[in-house]
Coordinates of C-alpha atoms in Angstrom, one line a residue:
M505 CA 104.2 85.6 100.4
T506 CA 104.6 89.1 98.9
S507 CA 102.3 92.1 98.6
K508 CA 101.9 91.5 94.9
L509 CA 101.0 87.9 95.3
L510 CA 98.5 88.8 98.0
Q511 CA 96.8 91.3 95.7
H512 CA 96.5 88.6 93.0
K513 CA 94.9 86.2 95.5
W514 CA 92.2 88.8 96.5
T515 CA 91.2 89.0 92.8
E516 CA 91.0 85.2 92.6
I517 CA 88.5 85.1 95.5
S518 CA 85.7 86.7 93.5
E519 CA 85.6 83.7 91.2
N520 CA 85.1 81.2 94.1
P521 CA 81.7 80.0 95.3
I522 CA 80.2 81.2 98.7
T523 CA 80.7 78.6 101.4
R524 CA 79.8 79.1 105.1
G525 CA 79.0 82.7 104.3
F526 CA 82.3 83.6 102.7
R527 CA 84.1 83.3 99.4
S528 CA 87.5 82.0 100.5
L529 CA 90.8 80.9 99.2
R530 CA 93.6 79.1 101.0
I531 CA 96.4 81.7 101.5
S532 CA 99.2 79.3 100.7
S533 CA 99.9 75.6 100.3
E534 CA 103.1 76.1 102.4
C535 CA 101.2 77.4 105.4
I536 CA 100.8 74.6 108.0
P537 CA 97.7 76.1 109.8
D538 CA 94.5 76.2 107.7
L539 CA 94.6 79.9 106.9
F540 CA 92.3 81.4 104.3
L541 CA 91.6 84.8 102.7
G542 CA 87.9 85.5 102.6
V543 CA 85.3 88.0 101.5
G544 CA 81.9 88.2 103.2
N545 CA 78.5 88.8 101.8
E546 CA 78.8 92.5 102.2
G547 CA 82.2 92.6 100.4
K548 CA 84.2 92.9 103.6
R549 CA 87.6 91.3 103.5
C550 CA 88.6 88.9 106.2
L551 CA 91.2 86.4 107.3
I552 CA 89.9 83.0 108.4
L553 CA 91.7 80.4 110.6
A554 CA 90.1 77.0 110.4
L555 CA 90.9 75.1 113.6
P556 CA 91.1 71.3 113.9
D557 CA 88.2 69.5 115.5
T558 CA 90.4 68.7 118.5
K559 CA 90.8 72.4 119.3
I560 CA 87.7 74.1 120.8
L561 CA 87.9 77.7 122.0
E562 CA 86.2 79.5 124.8
F563 CA 86.2 82.8 123.0
T564 CA 83.7 85.7 122.6
G565 CA 83.9 87.9 119.5
I566 CA 85.2 91.4 119.8
Q567 CA 84.4 94.4 117.6
K568 CA 86.6 97.5 117.4
E569 CA 86.2 100.6 115.4
N570 CA 87.2 99.2 112.0
L571 CA 88.2 95.6 112.8
S572 CA 86.4 92.6 114.4
I573 CA 87.2 89.1 115.4
D574 CA 84.6 86.3 115.8
Y575 CA 84.6 82.7 116.6
F576 CA 82.1 80.4 114.9
S577 CA 82.0 77.4 117.1
K578 CA 79.9 75.3 114.8
E579 CA 82.4 75.6 112.0
N580 CA 85.3 76.0 114.4
L581 CA 86.5 79.1 112.6
L582 CA 88.3 82.3 113.8
V583 CA 87.4 85.2 111.5
L584 CA 89.3 88.5 111.6
Q585 CA 87.3 91.0 109.5
L586 CA 88.0 94.4 108.1
L587 CA 84.9 96.6 108.6
D588 CA 86.0 99.7 106.6
N589 CA 87.4 99.1 103.1
Y590 CA 89.3 102.4 103.4
F591 CA 91.9 100.4 105.3
F592 CA 92.6 97.8 102.5
D593 CA 96.3 98.5 102.4
L594 CA 96.8 98.3 106.2
F595 CA 94.8 95.1 106.3
D596 CA 97.1 93.6 103.7
D597 CA 100.0 94.5 106.0
L598 CA 98.3 92.7 108.9
V599 CA 97.7 89.6 106.7
L600 CA 101.3 89.5 105.6
S601 CA 102.6 90.0 109.1
L602 CA 100.3 87.3 110.6
Y603 CA 101.1 84.8 107.8
Q604 CA 104.8 85.2 108.2
R605 CA 104.6 84.6 112.0
I606 CA 102.3 81.5 112.0
C607 CA 103.1 79.9 108.6
L608 CA 105.3 77.2 110.1
M609 CA 103.6 76.8 113.5
K610 CA 102.4 73.2 114.1
N611 CA 100.8 73.6 117.5
E612 CA 97.2 74.7 117.3
D613 CA 97.3 76.4 120.7
D614 CA 100.2 78.6 119.5
Y615 CA 98.8 79.7 116.2
A616 CA 95.2 80.3 117.6
R617 CA 96.7 82.4 120.4
Y618 CA 98.8 84.4 118.0
F619 CA 95.9 85.0 115.7
I620 CA 93.9 86.5 118.6
Q621 CA 96.9 88.5 119.9
T622 CA 97.4 89.9 116.4
F623 CA 93.9 91.4 116.5
H624 CA 94.5 93.1 119.8
R625 CA 97.9 94.4 118.7
W626 CA 96.7 95.7 115.3
S627 CA 93.2 97.0 116.1
L628 CA 94.5 100.4 117.4
F629 CA 96.1 101.1 113.9
F630 CA 92.6 100.9 112.3
E631 CA 91.1 103.7 114.4
D632 CA 90.2 107.0 112.8
R633 CA 92.0 108.9 115.5
M634 CA 93.5 112.4 115.3
S635 CA 95.3 114.0 118.2
D636 CA 96.7 117.5 118.3
K637 CA 98.6 118.1 115.1
L638 CA 102.4 118.1 115.2
T639 CA 104.1 121.4 114.8
E640 CA 106.5 122.1 112.0
E641 CA 109.5 121.7 114.3
E642 CA 108.1 118.4 115.6
V643 CA 107.6 117.1 112.0
K644 CA 111.2 118.2 111.2
G645 CA 112.5 116.3 114.2
L646 CA 110.5 113.2 113.4
F647 CA 111.8 113.4 109.8
G648 CA 115.3 113.2 111.1
E649 CA 114.6 110.2 113.3
L650 CA 112.8 108.4 110.5
L651 CA 115.8 109.0 108.2
V652 CA 118.2 107.5 110.8
L653 CA 115.8 104.5 111.3
K654 CA 115.7 104.0 107.6
F655 CA 119.5 104.0 107.5
F656 CA 119.6 101.4 110.4
V657 CA 117.1 99.0 109.0
K658 CA 118.8 98.9 105.6
N659 CA 122.4 98.6 106.9
K660 CA 122.1 96.4 110.0
G661 CA 121.0 93.3 108.1
A662 CA 117.6 91.5 107.7
D663 CA 118.4 89.2 110.6
E664 CA 118.6 92.2 113.0
L665 CA 115.5 93.9 111.6
D666 CA 113.1 93.4 114.5
R667 CA 115.9 94.4 117.0
V668 CA 116.4 97.6 115.1
I669 CA 112.7 98.4 114.9
H670 CA 112.4 97.9 118.7
S671 CA 115.5 100.2 119.2
W672 CA 113.5 103.2 118.0
V673 CA 112.2 104.6 121.3
G674 CA 112.2 108.3 120.4
P675 CA 108.4 108.5 120.0
Y676 CA 108.0 107.3 123.6
D677 CA 109.9 110.4 124.9
D678 CA 111.9 108.1 127.2
G679 CA 115.6 108.6 127.2
H680 CA 117.4 108.8 123.9
D681 CA 116.0 108.3 120.4
F682 CA 117.5 104.8 119.8
S683 CA 118.5 102.3 122.4
F684 CA 120.7 99.4 121.4
D685 CA 122.4 96.8 123.7
V686 CA 125.8 98.5 123.9
Y687 CA 125.1 102.1 122.9
D688 CA 122.4 104.7 122.5
V689 CA 121.7 107.3 119.8
E690 CA 120.5 110.8 120.1
V691 CA 119.2 112.4 116.8
K692 CA 119.2 116.2 116.1
T693 CA 117.8 117.6 112.9
K694 CA 118.9 121.0 111.5
N695 CA 118.8 123.1 108.4
F696 CA 121.8 122.4 106.2
S697 CA 122.9 126.0 106.3
S698 CA 122.8 126.1 110.1
L699 CA 126.0 125.6 112.2
D700 CA 124.2 124.9 115.5
I701 CA 122.0 122.3 117.0
I702 CA 119.9 122.8 120.2
I703 CA 120.4 120.6 123.2
S704 CA 117.2 121.1 125.1
S705 CA 118.1 119.4 128.4
E706 CA 120.9 118.1 130.5
Y707 CA 119.8 114.5 129.9
Q708 CA 120.0 114.5 126.1
L709 CA 123.7 113.9 125.9
E710 CA 123.9 112.0 129.2
T711 CA 125.4 108.5 128.8
E712 CA 124.0 105.5 130.5
I713 CA 126.4 103.5 132.6
G714 CA 128.0 100.8 130.6
K715 CA 126.8 102.1 127.2
G716 CA 128.2 104.4 124.5
L717 CA 126.4 107.4 123.1
E718 CA 126.4 108.6 119.5
L719 CA 125.0 111.9 118.2
Y720 CA 123.4 111.8 114.7
V721 CA 123.1 115.2 113.3
V722 CA 120.7 115.2 110.3
S723 CA 121.0 118.1 107.9
I724 CA 118.1 118.9 105.6
E725 CA 116.8 121.5 103.2
Y726 CA 113.2 122.6 102.7
D727 CA 112.0 121.5 99.2
S728 CA 108.3 121.8 98.6
E729 CA 108.5 120.3 95.1
T730 CA 110.9 117.3 95.1
G731 CA 111.4 116.9 98.8
L732 CA 110.3 113.9 100.9
S733 CA 107.4 113.9 103.4
I734 CA 107.4 111.9 106.5
K735 CA 104.7 109.7 104.8
D736 CA 107.2 108.9 102.0
I737 CA 109.8 107.6 104.5
V738 CA 107.3 105.8 106.6
L739 CA 105.9 103.9 103.6
E740 CA 109.4 103.0 102.5
I741 CA 110.4 101.7 105.9
K742 CA 107.1 99.8 106.2
D743 CA 107.5 98.2 102.8
Y744 CA 111.1 97.1 103.7
I745 CA 109.9 95.6 107.0
V746 CA 107.1 93.7 105.2
S747 CA 109.4 92.4 102.4
N748 CA 112.0 91.3 104.9
L749 CA 109.6 89.5 107.3
G750 CA 109.9 92.0 110.1
D751 CA 107.2 93.0 112.7
T752 CA 105.3 95.9 111.2
S753 CA 103.2 96.3 114.3
V754 CA 106.1 97.5 116.4
F755 CA 106.8 100.3 113.9
L756 CA 103.2 101.3 113.6
K757 CA 102.9 101.4 117.4
A758 CA 105.8 103.8 117.7
L759 CA 104.2 106.1 115.1
L760 CA 101.0 106.0 117.1
Q761 CA 102.7 107.5 120.1
K762 CA 102.9 110.7 118.0
G763 CA 99.3 110.4 116.9
L764 CA 100.3 109.1 113.5
T765 CA 98.6 106.4 111.5
L766 CA 98.8 105.3 107.9
S767 CA 95.4 106.9 107.4
N768 CA 96.3 110.4 108.7
I769 CA 100.0 110.8 108.0
H770 CA 99.1 112.5 104.7
L771 CA 98.1 115.6 106.6
Y772 CA 101.8 116.5 106.9
D773 CA 102.5 116.2 103.1
N774 CA 103.0 120.0 102.9
F775 CA 106.2 119.6 104.9
R776 CA 108.8 118.3 102.5
F777 CA 112.5 118.1 103.0
K778 CA 115.6 117.1 101.1
P779 CA 118.1 115.1 103.1
M780 CA 121.6 116.4 102.7
E781 CA 123.8 114.5 105.1
I782 CA 124.0 112.7 108.4
V783 CA 127.1 113.3 110.6
V784 CA 127.8 110.9 113.5
Y785 CA 129.7 112.1 116.6
N786 CA 131.2 110.1 119.5
C787 CA 129.7 111.7 122.6
C788 CA 131.7 109.4 124.9
N789 CA 135.0 111.1 124.1
N790 CA 136.2 112.8 127.3
K791 CA 136.9 116.0 125.3
F792 CA 133.4 116.2 123.7
P793 CA 131.8 119.5 124.8
K794 CA 128.5 118.9 126.5
L795 CA 126.6 119.9 129.6
S796 CA 125.0 116.8 131.1
R797 CA 123.5 115.8 134.4
S798 CA 126.7 114.0 135.5
N799 CA 129.0 116.9 134.8
I800 CA 127.2 119.9 136.2
P801 CA 126.4 120.9 139.8
N802 CA 123.1 119.6 141.3
E803 CA 122.0 123.2 141.8
I804 CA 121.8 123.8 138.0
L805 CA 118.6 122.6 136.4
S806 CA 116.7 122.7 133.1
V807 CA 119.8 123.3 130.9
K808 CA 119.3 124.3 127.3
Y809 CA 122.2 125.3 125.0
K810 CA 123.5 125.4 121.5
L811 CA 126.3 123.2 120.1
R812 CA 128.3 124.4 117.2
T813 CA 128.8 121.4 114.9
S814 CA 131.4 123.0 112.7
L815 CA 133.8 122.9 115.7
L816 CA 133.3 119.1 116.3
D817 CA 135.3 117.6 113.5
E818 CA 137.6 115.7 115.7
F819 CA 134.7 113.7 117.2
V820 CA 133.2 112.6 113.8
I821 CA 133.1 108.9 113.4
N822 CA 130.9 108.6 110.3
K823 CA 129.3 110.7 107.6
I824 CA 126.5 109.8 105.2
S825 CA 125.9 112.0 102.2
Y826 CA 122.8 112.1 100.0

């Protein structure tokens, strides 16, 4: 199932008769559960899961800001409905993600449970929320992290996609920006003409016991005309995740930690950058110059310093040019 095919199926529904309050169309003949696309009397799009007669739920419907789920016991249907058509595109992402996960499930307990869990997991992304706006420096830093995430998802292989998405922990402000099984990654974003990066604490280049640490320095230039916005990169990553059967909700949840949703991310379109290069350094080399918690006296706290990247050539392990 692709986004293009899904769009075509939505147009086909308008030609179908109304049954049980919905115009509906089976999503795919390959899908083992009886999963249907639907449109209600008020033109609201929905996803319908028809349960077998042997499966009776004890479930009360839930309505969130722009998404609802209901159980019609007489027809034995679970219906997940979009309440605001502004979120058409995001609802398609939900449909594709859910379809990919339950398509081959045979156990009705498993796919009914996952259907309900998907509602709970995705409902936050449909809220019209707006927290304090990110500063220009925060947008710049996020741009660098997204650029590195894009590099990882496209170079680690589709079979590792979900693991890579889960590795992006920067938005949670907990430890390093990426956390893999055997190494962590710290990302710093700077202007291309700048020689220095700022290390803002003694923990940013601290290695975890038993793991390596790589420093990714992303160099960018401001370009208001042809540069990329964070929305451009987010949509590219999201589309790649969808087309390669990854879990979009994990990515959207990470963005939400910064107050970002697909409906408000356009507010930062005025910040546009041109990627120039990414240089990767091995921070575990004993000679790598750094002040970290493990190599400074306990009496010294709240360290902040500059690191001159032009003097770190011997520690370079990779370079990506744009």
